[in-house]
Amino acid sequence: MNWLAFFMLLMGYLAPQQINEQPEISVITVNGSIGPTTTSYISRAISTAEERGSECLIIELDTPGGLLEATTNIVQAMLAAEVPVVVYVSPSGGGAISAGVFITLASHIAAMAPATNIGAATPVQMGGEEMGDDQREKILNYAISYIESIASERDRNVEWAESAVRDADAITAERALEIEVVEIIADTRDDLIDQLHGWEVEGDTLNTQGASINIIDKTHAEQFLGYLFSPQVMMILMIMAIYGIIGEISNPGAIVPGVIGAVSLILLLYTVAAMPINVAGFVLIALSIILFVSEAFTPTFGLLTAAGAVTFFLGSLMLFEDLSPLYQISIWYVLPATILTTLFFAVIVSSGLRAQFKRSARSGKKSMIGKKVEAIKRVDPEGGKVFVQGEIWNAYSDETVEKGEWCEIIEIKGLTIKVKPLRNQGDQEENYGG
């Protein structure tokens, strides 16, 4: 009985500890443009917060916008979240622009720091082509209906949400609070957490008083892939893939260029699959490579190389032009890439390819045909001797070649060569001199 009483007393002591367990809040920071890795990061954070039983997930947001597809995936994850999601536009001086408006409106609780702003959600461009009037109207109408549905779902100002897309309207944090776009203005994260205490979200009351903070950082993979999804890095990957693969073809057995080119190509294909590129730009770059390579076999005196340089430059400029302005590439980045690529093909690849395709003609017995050699013994239809590359060969000729005269190899039969005399004095003088 004593052991039973002790056990029940111990359970009674431990039970309140479980009930009064310290609450936890998960926090992530999203800054910069919205892309595929942002979707992965936010989705993973929502799942982690749900698994840990966090009171809420705070997304500290500062973005100039991003890709519509990535934004749509983020909004879907937030609307389906079982943990309350709080978007906190911060720090002061930051903002939720373009795609950031959709994400902020999709949160359960929206908060902003002083001196931040939100708005300007008009779509500029999206994947495929330059938008004409009809296409622009379709996309604009879609974006308006989409943001209206989000604002309506979260019981926020639908009229302003529409104006943010249709008229690119942008407002301050104070104005956003006044017209019920956001619910809280907080100076700091701690201030936000204090204000969240007791807030009711879908029937549950938040307990944030004395809560511990669980910072969910980006994984190394997310950091690395986030770096890959910049147009500058994608451009570098494309150039490395071209240099590596073409370099390996022009110099077989080098191995290292081929490996680098293959890895770069795989990474490039991964990024292109997530970020649609301009097809015309891609075709122009492919055409430029064909022109560069053709120069090695066509005596155009640099004409094809010049055409390839212009084509590569235009294709590189067009490659990302259909994406958000945040993902377009500067002309000052494309220009040196074009110069380096032109020099690479003109100097390295051309000589390498010429060597590859002429190698068979410059090796073995066939390489001797056409060479000019000296007769060291009279050569006639019955036979004779010539001096070839430090060796004495048996030779014959339909016409007599006297000793000391120069002749040209025209055929090889086994260990005997057939020659013809060089009667032109200039040819003989050239050989004596060279």
PDB file of N, CA, C and O in Angstrom, residues 57-116:
ATOM      1  N   LEU A  57       2.880  29.682 -36.050  1.00  0.00           N
ATOM      2  CA  LEU A  57       4.088  29.857 -36.859  1.00  0.00           C
ATOM      3  C   LEU A  57       4.141  31.314 -37.291  1.00  0.00           C
ATOM      4  O   LEU A  57       3.210  31.813 -37.935  1.00  0.00           O
ATOM      5  N   ILE A  58       5.213  32.000 -36.945  1.00  0.00           N
ATOM      6  CA  ILE A  58       5.394  33.390 -37.349  1.00  0.00           C
ATOM      7  C   ILE A  58       6.331  33.428 -38.556  1.00  0.00           C
ATOM      8  O   ILE A  58       7.450  32.913 -38.499  1.00  0.00           O
ATOM      9  N   ILE A  59       5.853  34.025 -39.648  1.00  0.00           N
ATOM     10  CA  ILE A  59       6.671  34.211 -40.846  1.00  0.00           C
ATOM     11  C   ILE A  59       7.065  35.683 -40.916  1.00  0.00           C
ATOM     12  O   ILE A  59       6.214  36.542 -41.163  1.00  0.00           O
ATOM     13  N   GLU A  60       8.326  35.975 -40.641  1.00  0.00           N
ATOM     14  CA  GLU A  60       8.817  37.349 -40.759  1.00  0.00           C
ATOM     15  C   GLU A  60       9.140  37.595 -42.227  1.00  0.00           C
ATOM     16  O   GLU A  60      10.067  37.013 -42.773  1.00  0.00           O
ATOM     17  N   LEU A  61       8.374  38.474 -42.859  1.00  0.00           N
ATOM     18  CA  LEU A  61       8.377  38.617 -44.311  1.00  0.00           C
ATOM     19  C   LEU A  61       8.868  39.991 -44.757  1.00  0.00           C
ATOM     20  O   LEU A  61       8.433  41.018 -44.242  1.00  0.00           O
ATOM     21  N   ASP A  62       9.784  39.971 -45.717  1.00  0.00           N
ATOM     22  CA  ASP A  62      10.237  41.196 -46.371  1.00  0.00           C
ATOM     23  C   ASP A  62      10.594  40.823 -47.807  1.00  0.00           C
ATOM     24  O   ASP A  62      11.643  40.226 -48.059  1.00  0.00           O
ATOM     25  N   THR A  63       9.696  41.131 -48.747  1.00  0.00           N
ATOM     26  CA  THR A  63       9.899  40.677 -50.124  1.00  0.00           C
ATOM     27  C   THR A  63       9.453  41.717 -51.134  1.00  0.00           C
ATOM     28  O   THR A  63       8.448  42.410 -50.918  1.00  0.00           O
ATOM     29  N   PRO A  64      10.180  41.830 -52.242  1.00  0.00           N
ATOM     30  CA  PRO A  64       9.754  42.702 -53.337  1.00  0.00           C
ATOM     31  C   PRO A  64       8.858  41.988 -54.346  1.00  0.00           C
ATOM     32  O   PRO A  64       8.473  42.570 -55.353  1.00  0.00           O
ATOM     33  N   GLY A  65       8.568  40.702 -54.106  1.00  0.00           N
ATOM     34  CA  GLY A  65       7.724  39.944 -55.015  1.00  0.00           C
ATOM     35  C   GLY A  65       8.425  38.693 -55.497  1.00  0.00           C
ATOM     36  O   GLY A  65       9.427  38.266 -54.932  1.00  0.00           O
ATOM     37  N   GLY A  66       7.883  38.089 -56.554  1.00  0.00           N
ATOM     38  CA  GLY A  66       8.483  36.868 -57.078  1.00  0.00           C
ATOM     39  C   GLY A  66       7.589  36.183 -58.075  1.00  0.00           C
ATOM     40  O   GLY A  66       6.750  36.811 -58.732  1.00  0.00           O
ATOM     41  N   LEU A  67       7.746  34.863 -58.177  1.00  0.00           N
ATOM     42  CA  LEU A  67       7.038  34.069 -59.179  1.00  0.00           C
ATOM     43  C   LEU A  67       5.624  33.743 -58.728  1.00  0.00           C
ATOM     44  O   LEU A  67       5.386  33.383 -57.570  1.00  0.00           O
ATOM     45  N   LEU A  68       4.669  33.847 -59.666  1.00  0.00           N
ATOM     46  CA  LEU A  68       3.263  33.620 -59.342  1.00  0.00           C
ATOM     47  C   LEU A  68       3.009  32.167 -58.953  1.00  0.00           C
ATOM     48  O   LEU A  68       2.253  31.889 -58.020  1.00  0.00           O
ATOM     49  N   GLU A  69       3.642  31.229 -59.657  1.00  0.00           N
ATOM     50  CA  GLU A  69       3.425  29.816 -59.350  1.00  0.00           C
ATOM     51  C   GLU A  69       3.891  29.480 -57.939  1.00  0.00           C
ATOM     52  O   GLU A  69       3.193  28.775 -57.188  1.00  0.00           O
ATOM     53  N   ALA A  70       5.065  29.983 -57.552  1.00  0.00           N
ATOM     54  CA  ALA A  70       5.562  29.751 -56.194  1.00  0.00           C
ATOM     55  C   ALA A  70       4.638  30.380 -55.166  1.00  0.00           C
ATOM     56  O   ALA A  70       4.355  29.798 -54.109  1.00  0.00           O
ATOM     57  N   THR A  71       4.141  31.572 -55.456  1.00  0.00           N
ATOM     58  CA  THR A  71       3.220  32.261 -54.542  1.00  0.00           C
ATOM     59  C   THR A  71       1.937  31.465 -54.353  1.00  0.00           C
ATOM     60  O   THR A  71       1.433  31.318 -53.233  1.00  0.00           O
ATOM     61  N   THR A  72       1.415  30.943 -55.451  1.00  0.00           N
ATOM     62  CA  THR A  72       0.186  30.152 -55.384  1.00  0.00           C
ATOM     63  C   THR A  72       0.374  28.917 -54.508  1.00  0.00           C
ATOM     64  O   THR A  72      -0.496  28.582 -53.682  1.00  0.00           O
ATOM     65  N   ASN A  73       1.503  28.244 -54.641  1.00  0.00           N
ATOM     66  CA  ASN A  73       1.780  27.054 -53.819  1.00  0.00           C
ATOM     67  C   ASN A  73       1.889  27.417 -52.335  1.00  0.00           C
ATOM     68  O   ASN A  73       1.438  26.664 -51.462  1.00  0.00           O
ATOM     69  N   ILE A  74       2.495  28.564 -52.044  1.00  0.00           N
ATOM     70  CA  ILE A  74       2.629  29.008 -50.650  1.00  0.00           C
ATOM     71  C   ILE A  74       1.255  29.308 -50.062  1.00  0.00           C
ATOM     72  O   ILE A  74       0.934  28.913 -48.928  1.00  0.00           O
ATOM     73  N   VAL A  75       0.426  30.019 -50.817  1.00  0.00           N
ATOM     74  CA  VAL A  75      -0.923  30.364 -50.347  1.00  0.00           C
ATOM     75  C   VAL A  75      -1.727  29.098 -50.071  1.00  0.00           C
ATOM     76  O   VAL A  75      -2.425  28.998 -49.048  1.00  0.00           O
ATOM     77  N   GLN A  76      -1.637  28.114 -50.955  1.00  0.00           N
ATOM     78  CA  GLN A  76      -2.364  26.861 -50.747  1.00  0.00           C
ATOM     79  C   GLN A  76      -1.918  26.166 -49.470  1.00  0.00           C
ATOM     80  O   GLN A  76      -2.752  25.644 -48.707  1.00  0.00           O
ATOM     81  N   ALA A  77      -0.596  26.165 -49.214  1.00  0.00           N
ATOM     82  CA  ALA A  77      -0.079  25.537 -47.993  1.00  0.00           C
ATOM     83  C   ALA A  77      -0.557  26.284 -46.753  1.00  0.00           C
ATOM     84  O   ALA A  77      -0.892  25.658 -45.732  1.00  0.00           O
ATOM     85  N   MET A  78      -0.621  27.603 -46.815  1.00  0.00           N
ATOM     86  CA  MET A  78      -1.053  28.396 -45.661  1.00  0.00           C
ATOM     87  C   MET A  78      -2.543  28.224 -45.398  1.00  0.00           C
ATOM     88  O   MET A  78      -2.973  28.126 -44.236  1.00  0.00           O
ATOM     89  N   LEU A  79      -3.341  28.184 -46.446  1.00  0.00           N
ATOM     90  CA  LEU A  79      -4.788  28.021 -46.261  1.00  0.00           C
ATOM     91  C   LEU A  79      -5.128  26.638 -45.712  1.00  0.00           C
ATOM     92  O   LEU A  79      -6.142  26.467 -45.025  1.00  0.00           O
ATOM     93  N   ALA A  80      -4.280  25.647 -46.006  1.00  0.00           N
ATOM     94  CA  ALA A  80      -4.535  24.283 -45.526  1.00  0.00           C
ATOM     95  C   ALA A  80      -3.845  23.992 -44.195  1.00  0.00           C
ATOM     96  O   ALA A  80      -4.001  22.892 -43.651  1.00  0.00           O
ATOM     97  N   ALA A  81      -3.104  24.943 -43.646  1.00  0.00           N
ATOM     98  CA  ALA A  81      -2.336  24.713 -42.424  1.00  0.00           C
ATOM     99  C   ALA A  81      -3.245  24.470 -41.222  1.00  0.00           C
ATOM    100  O   ALA A  81      -4.273  25.134 -41.055  1.00  0.00           O
ATOM    101  N   GLU A  82      -2.848  23.523 -40.374  1.00  0.00           N
ATOM    102  CA  GLU A  82      -3.594  23.228 -39.155  1.00  0.00           C
ATOM    103  C   GLU A  82      -3.053  24.013 -37.964  1.00  0.00           C
ATOM    104  O   GLU A  82      -3.642  23.990 -36.883  1.00  0.00           O
ATOM    105  N   VAL A  83      -1.916  24.689 -38.157  1.00  0.00           N
ATOM    106  CA  VAL A  83      -1.354  25.546 -37.123  1.00  0.00           C
ATOM    107  C   VAL A  83      -1.607  26.995 -37.542  1.00  0.00           C
ATOM    108  O   VAL A  83      -1.525  27.315 -38.735  1.00  0.00           O
ATOM    109  N   PRO A  84      -1.949  27.887 -36.613  1.00  0.00           N
ATOM    110  CA  PRO A  84      -2.153  29.292 -36.972  1.00  0.00           C
ATOM    111  C   PRO A  84      -0.881  29.895 -37.577  1.00  0.00           C
ATOM    112  O   PRO A  84       0.206  29.755 -37.018  1.00  0.00           O
ATOM    113  N   VAL A  85      -1.024  30.528 -38.722  1.00  0.00           N
ATOM    114  CA  VAL A  85       0.112  31.145 -39.410  1.00  0.00           C
ATOM    115  C   VAL A  85      -0.005  32.666 -39.274  1.00  0.00           C
ATOM    116  O   VAL A  85      -1.016  33.252 -39.652  1.00  0.00           O
ATOM    117  N   VAL A  86       1.049  33.268 -38.735  1.00  0.00           N
ATOM    118  CA  VAL A  86       1.089  34.718 -38.545  1.00  0.00           C
ATOM    119  C   VAL A  86       2.163  35.274 -39.476  1.00  0.00           C
ATOM    120  O   VAL A  86       3.320  34.874 -39.398  1.00  0.00           O
ATOM    121  N   VAL A  87       1.780  36.184 -40.361  1.00  0.00           N
ATOM    122  CA  VAL A  87       2.750  36.856 -41.225  1.00  0.00           C
ATOM    123  C   VAL A  87       3.058  38.214 -40.623  1.00  0.00           C
ATOM    124  O   VAL A  87       2.159  39.020 -40.380  1.00  0.00           O
ATOM    125  N   TYR A  88       4.329  38.456 -40.357  1.00  0.00           N
ATOM    126  CA  TYR A  88       4.779  39.704 -39.744  1.00  0.00           C
ATOM    127  C   TYR A  88       5.696  40.410 -40.729  1.00  0.00           C
ATOM    128  O   TYR A  88       6.839  39.990 -40.942  1.00  0.00           O
ATOM    129  N   VAL A  89       5.188  41.466 -41.370  1.00  0.00           N
ATOM    130  CA  VAL A  89       5.975  42.225 -42.332  1.00  0.00           C
ATOM    131  C   VAL A  89       6.978  43.070 -41.564  1.00  0.00           C
ATOM    132  O   VAL A  89       6.604  44.009 -40.864  1.00  0.00           O
ATOM    133  N   SER A  90       8.237  42.726 -41.690  1.00  0.00           N
ATOM    134  CA  SER A  90       9.284  43.393 -40.931  1.00  0.00           C
ATOM    135  C   SER A  90      10.620  43.155 -41.636  1.00  0.00           C
ATOM    136  O   SER A  90      10.707  42.302 -42.529  1.00  0.00           O
ATOM    137  N   PRO A  91      11.687  43.898 -41.259  1.00  0.00           N
ATOM    138  CA  PRO A  91      11.756  44.951 -40.241  1.00  0.00           C
ATOM    139  C   PRO A  91      11.262  46.277 -40.794  1.00  0.00           C
ATOM    140  O   PRO A  91      10.805  46.350 -41.938  1.00  0.00           O
ATOM    141  N   SER A  92      11.385  47.315 -39.995  1.00  0.00           N
ATOM    142  CA  SER A  92      10.995  48.649 -40.440  1.00  0.00           C
ATOM    143  C   SER A  92      11.782  49.015 -41.690  1.00  0.00           C
ATOM    144  O   SER A  92      12.994  48.804 -41.764  1.00  0.00           O
ATOM    145  N   GLY A  93      11.081  49.550 -42.659  1.00  0.00           N
ATOM    146  CA  GLY A  93      11.700  49.843 -43.944  1.00  0.00           C
ATOM    147  C   GLY A  93      11.472  48.749 -44.964  1.00  0.00           C
ATOM    148  O   GLY A  93      11.731  48.946 -46.149  1.00  0.00           O
ATOM    149  N   GLY A  94      10.990  47.596 -44.510  1.00  0.00           N
ATOM    150  CA  GLY A  94      10.706  46.493 -45.417  1.00  0.00           C
ATOM    151  C   GLY A  94       9.302  46.586 -45.968  1.00  0.00           C
ATOM    152  O   GLY A  94       8.596  47.580 -45.783  1.00  0.00           O
ATOM    153  N   GLY A  95       8.876  45.528 -46.631  1.00  0.00           N
ATOM    154  CA  GLY A  95       7.533  45.544 -47.195  1.00  0.00           C
ATOM    155  C   GLY A  95       7.108  44.196 -47.725  1.00  0.00           C
ATOM    156  O   GLY A  95       7.924  43.284 -47.907  1.00  0.00           O
ATOM    157  N   ALA A  96       5.812  44.096 -47.976  1.00  0.00           N
ATOM    158  CA  ALA A  96       5.228  42.925 -48.627  1.00  0.00           C
ATOM    159  C   ALA A  96       4.684  43.412 -49.957  1.00  0.00           C
ATOM    160  O   ALA A  96       3.550  43.877 -50.059  1.00  0.00           O
ATOM    161  N   ILE A  97       5.513  43.326 -50.992  1.00  0.00           N
ATOM    162  CA  ILE A  97       5.169  43.858 -52.299  1.00  0.00           C
ATOM    163  C   ILE A  97       4.819  42.705 -53.238  1.00  0.00           C
ATOM    164  O   ILE A  97       5.372  41.615 -53.139  1.00  0.00           O
ATOM    165  N   SER A  98       3.896  42.973 -54.147  1.00  0.00           N
ATOM    166  CA  SER A  98       3.524  42.019 -55.189  1.00  0.00           C
ATOM    167  C   SER A  98       3.129  40.668 -54.577  1.00  0.00           C
ATOM    168  O   SER A  98       2.094  40.560 -53.933  1.00  0.00           O
ATOM    169  N   ALA A  99       3.948  39.631 -54.759  1.00  0.00           N
ATOM    170  CA  ALA A  99       3.625  38.308 -54.219  1.00  0.00           C
ATOM    171  C   ALA A  99       3.450  38.347 -52.713  1.00  0.00           C
ATOM    172  O   ALA A  99       2.683  37.557 -52.144  1.00  0.00           O
ATOM    173  N   GLY A 100       4.149  39.271 -52.033  1.00  0.00           N
ATOM    174  CA  GLY A 100       4.038  39.385 -50.581  1.00  0.00           C
ATOM    175  C   GLY A 100       2.636  39.746 -50.121  1.00  0.00           C
ATOM    176  O   GLY A 100       2.227  39.398 -49.004  1.00  0.00           O
ATOM    177  N   VAL A 101       1.864  40.442 -50.981  1.00  0.00           N
ATOM    178  CA  VAL A 101       0.480  40.792 -50.628  1.00  0.00           C
ATOM    179  C   VAL A 101      -0.355  39.527 -50.517  1.00  0.00           C
ATOM    180  O   VAL A 101      -1.121  39.353 -49.559  1.00  0.00           O
ATOM    181  N   PHE A 102      -0.239  38.636 -51.489  1.00  0.00           N
ATOM    182  CA  PHE A 102      -1.000  37.385 -51.485  1.00  0.00           C
ATOM    183  C   PHE A 102      -0.669  36.570 -50.233  1.00  0.00           C
ATOM    184  O   PHE A 102      -1.558  36.013 -49.580  1.00  0.00           O
ATOM    185  N   ILE A 103       0.626  36.483 -49.904  1.00  0.00           N
ATOM    186  CA  ILE A 103       1.056  35.689 -48.752  1.00  0.00           C
ATOM    187  C   ILE A 103       0.547  36.299 -47.454  1.00  0.00           C
ATOM    188  O   ILE A 103       0.083  35.584 -46.566  1.00  0.00           O
ATOM    189  N   THR A 104       0.623  37.616 -47.330  1.00  0.00           N
ATOM    190  CA  THR A 104       0.156  38.288 -46.108  1.00  0.00           C
ATOM    191  C   THR A 104      -1.338  38.095 -45.921  1.00  0.00           C
ATOM    192  O   THR A 104      -1.810  37.786 -44.813  1.00  0.00           O
ATOM    193  N   LEU A 105      -2.107  38.271 -46.996  1.00  0.00           N
ATOM    194  CA  LEU A 105      -3.558  38.131 -46.889  1.00  0.00           C
ATOM    195  C   LEU A 105      -3.980  36.693 -46.605  1.00  0.00           C
ATOM    196  O   LEU A 105      -5.060  36.457 -46.065  1.00  0.00           O
ATOM    197  N   ALA A 106      -3.138  35.707 -46.947  1.00  0.00           N
ATOM    198  CA  ALA A 106      -3.480  34.303 -46.719  1.00  0.00           C
ATOM    199  C   ALA A 106      -3.229  33.856 -45.284  1.00  0.00           C
ATOM    200  O   ALA A 106      -3.609  32.753 -44.901  1.00  0.00           O
ATOM    201  N   SER A 107      -2.597  34.698 -44.467  1.00  0.00           N
ATOM    202  CA  SER A 107      -2.279  34.315 -43.087  1.00  0.00           C
ATOM    203  C   SER A 107      -3.511  34.367 -42.195  1.00  0.00           C
ATOM    204  O   SER A 107      -4.490  35.057 -42.494  1.00  0.00           O
ATOM    205  N   HIS A 108      -3.456  33.634 -41.080  1.00  0.00           N
ATOM    206  CA  HIS A 108      -4.539  33.705 -40.096  1.00  0.00           C
ATOM    207  C   HIS A 108      -4.536  35.055 -39.383  1.00  0.00           C
ATOM    208  O   HIS A 108      -5.599  35.621 -39.107  1.00  0.00           O
ATOM    209  N   ILE A 109      -3.332  35.546 -39.088  1.00  0.00           N
ATOM    210  CA  ILE A 109      -3.176  36.857 -38.449  1.00  0.00           C
ATOM    211  C   ILE A 109      -2.082  37.601 -39.217  1.00  0.00           C
ATOM    212  O   ILE A 109      -0.990  37.067 -39.422  1.00  0.00           O
ATOM    213  N   ALA A 110      -2.377  38.827 -39.643  1.00  0.00           N
ATOM    214  CA  ALA A 110      -1.412  39.630 -40.381  1.00  0.00           C
ATOM    215  C   ALA A 110      -0.942  40.787 -39.507  1.00  0.00           C
ATOM    216  O   ALA A 110      -1.752  41.484 -38.898  1.00  0.00           O
ATOM    217  N   ALA A 111       0.362  40.965 -39.440  1.00  0.00           N
ATOM    218  CA  ALA A 111       0.944  42.031 -38.637  1.00  0.00           C
ATOM    219  C   ALA A 111       2.013  42.749 -39.444  1.00  0.00           C
ATOM    220  O   ALA A 111       2.611  42.167 -40.364  1.00  0.00           O
ATOM    221  N   MET A 112       2.249  44.006 -39.100  1.00  0.00           N
ATOM    222  CA  MET A 112       3.271  44.794 -39.779  1.00  0.00           C
ATOM    223  C   MET A 112       4.051  45.607 -38.757  1.00  0.00           C
ATOM    224  O   MET A 112       3.503  46.014 -37.733  1.00  0.00           O
ATOM    225  N   ALA A 113       5.327  45.815 -39.040  1.00  0.00           N
ATOM    226  CA  ALA A 113       6.142  46.707 -38.224  1.00  0.00           C
ATOM    227  C   ALA A 113       5.926  48.141 -38.697  1.00  0.00           C
ATOM    228  O   ALA A 113       5.539  48.368 -39.847  1.00  0.00           O
ATOM    229  N   PRO A 114       6.130  49.128 -37.830  1.00  0.00           N
ATOM    230  CA  PRO A 114       6.014  50.518 -38.271  1.00  0.00           C
ATOM    231  C   PRO A 114       6.980  50.793 -39.427  1.00  0.00           C
ATOM    232  O   PRO A 114       8.037  50.172 -39.529  1.00  0.00           O
ATOM    233  N   ALA A 115       6.609  51.727 -40.301  1.00  0.00           N
ATOM    234  CA  ALA A 115       7.432  52.147 -41.437  1.00  0.00           C
ATOM    235  C   ALA A 115       7.640  51.026 -42.452  1.00  0.00           C
ATOM    236  O   ALA A 115       8.662  50.962 -43.129  1.00  0.00           O
ATOM    237  N   THR A 116       6.673  50.112 -42.537  1.00  0.00           N
ATOM    238  CA  THR A 116       6.660  49.120 -43.604  1.00  0.00           C
ATOM    239  C   THR A 116       5.485  49.420 -44.518  1.00  0.00           C
ATOM    240  O   THR A 116       4.632  50.251 -44.201  1.00  0.00           O
TER     241      THR A 116
END
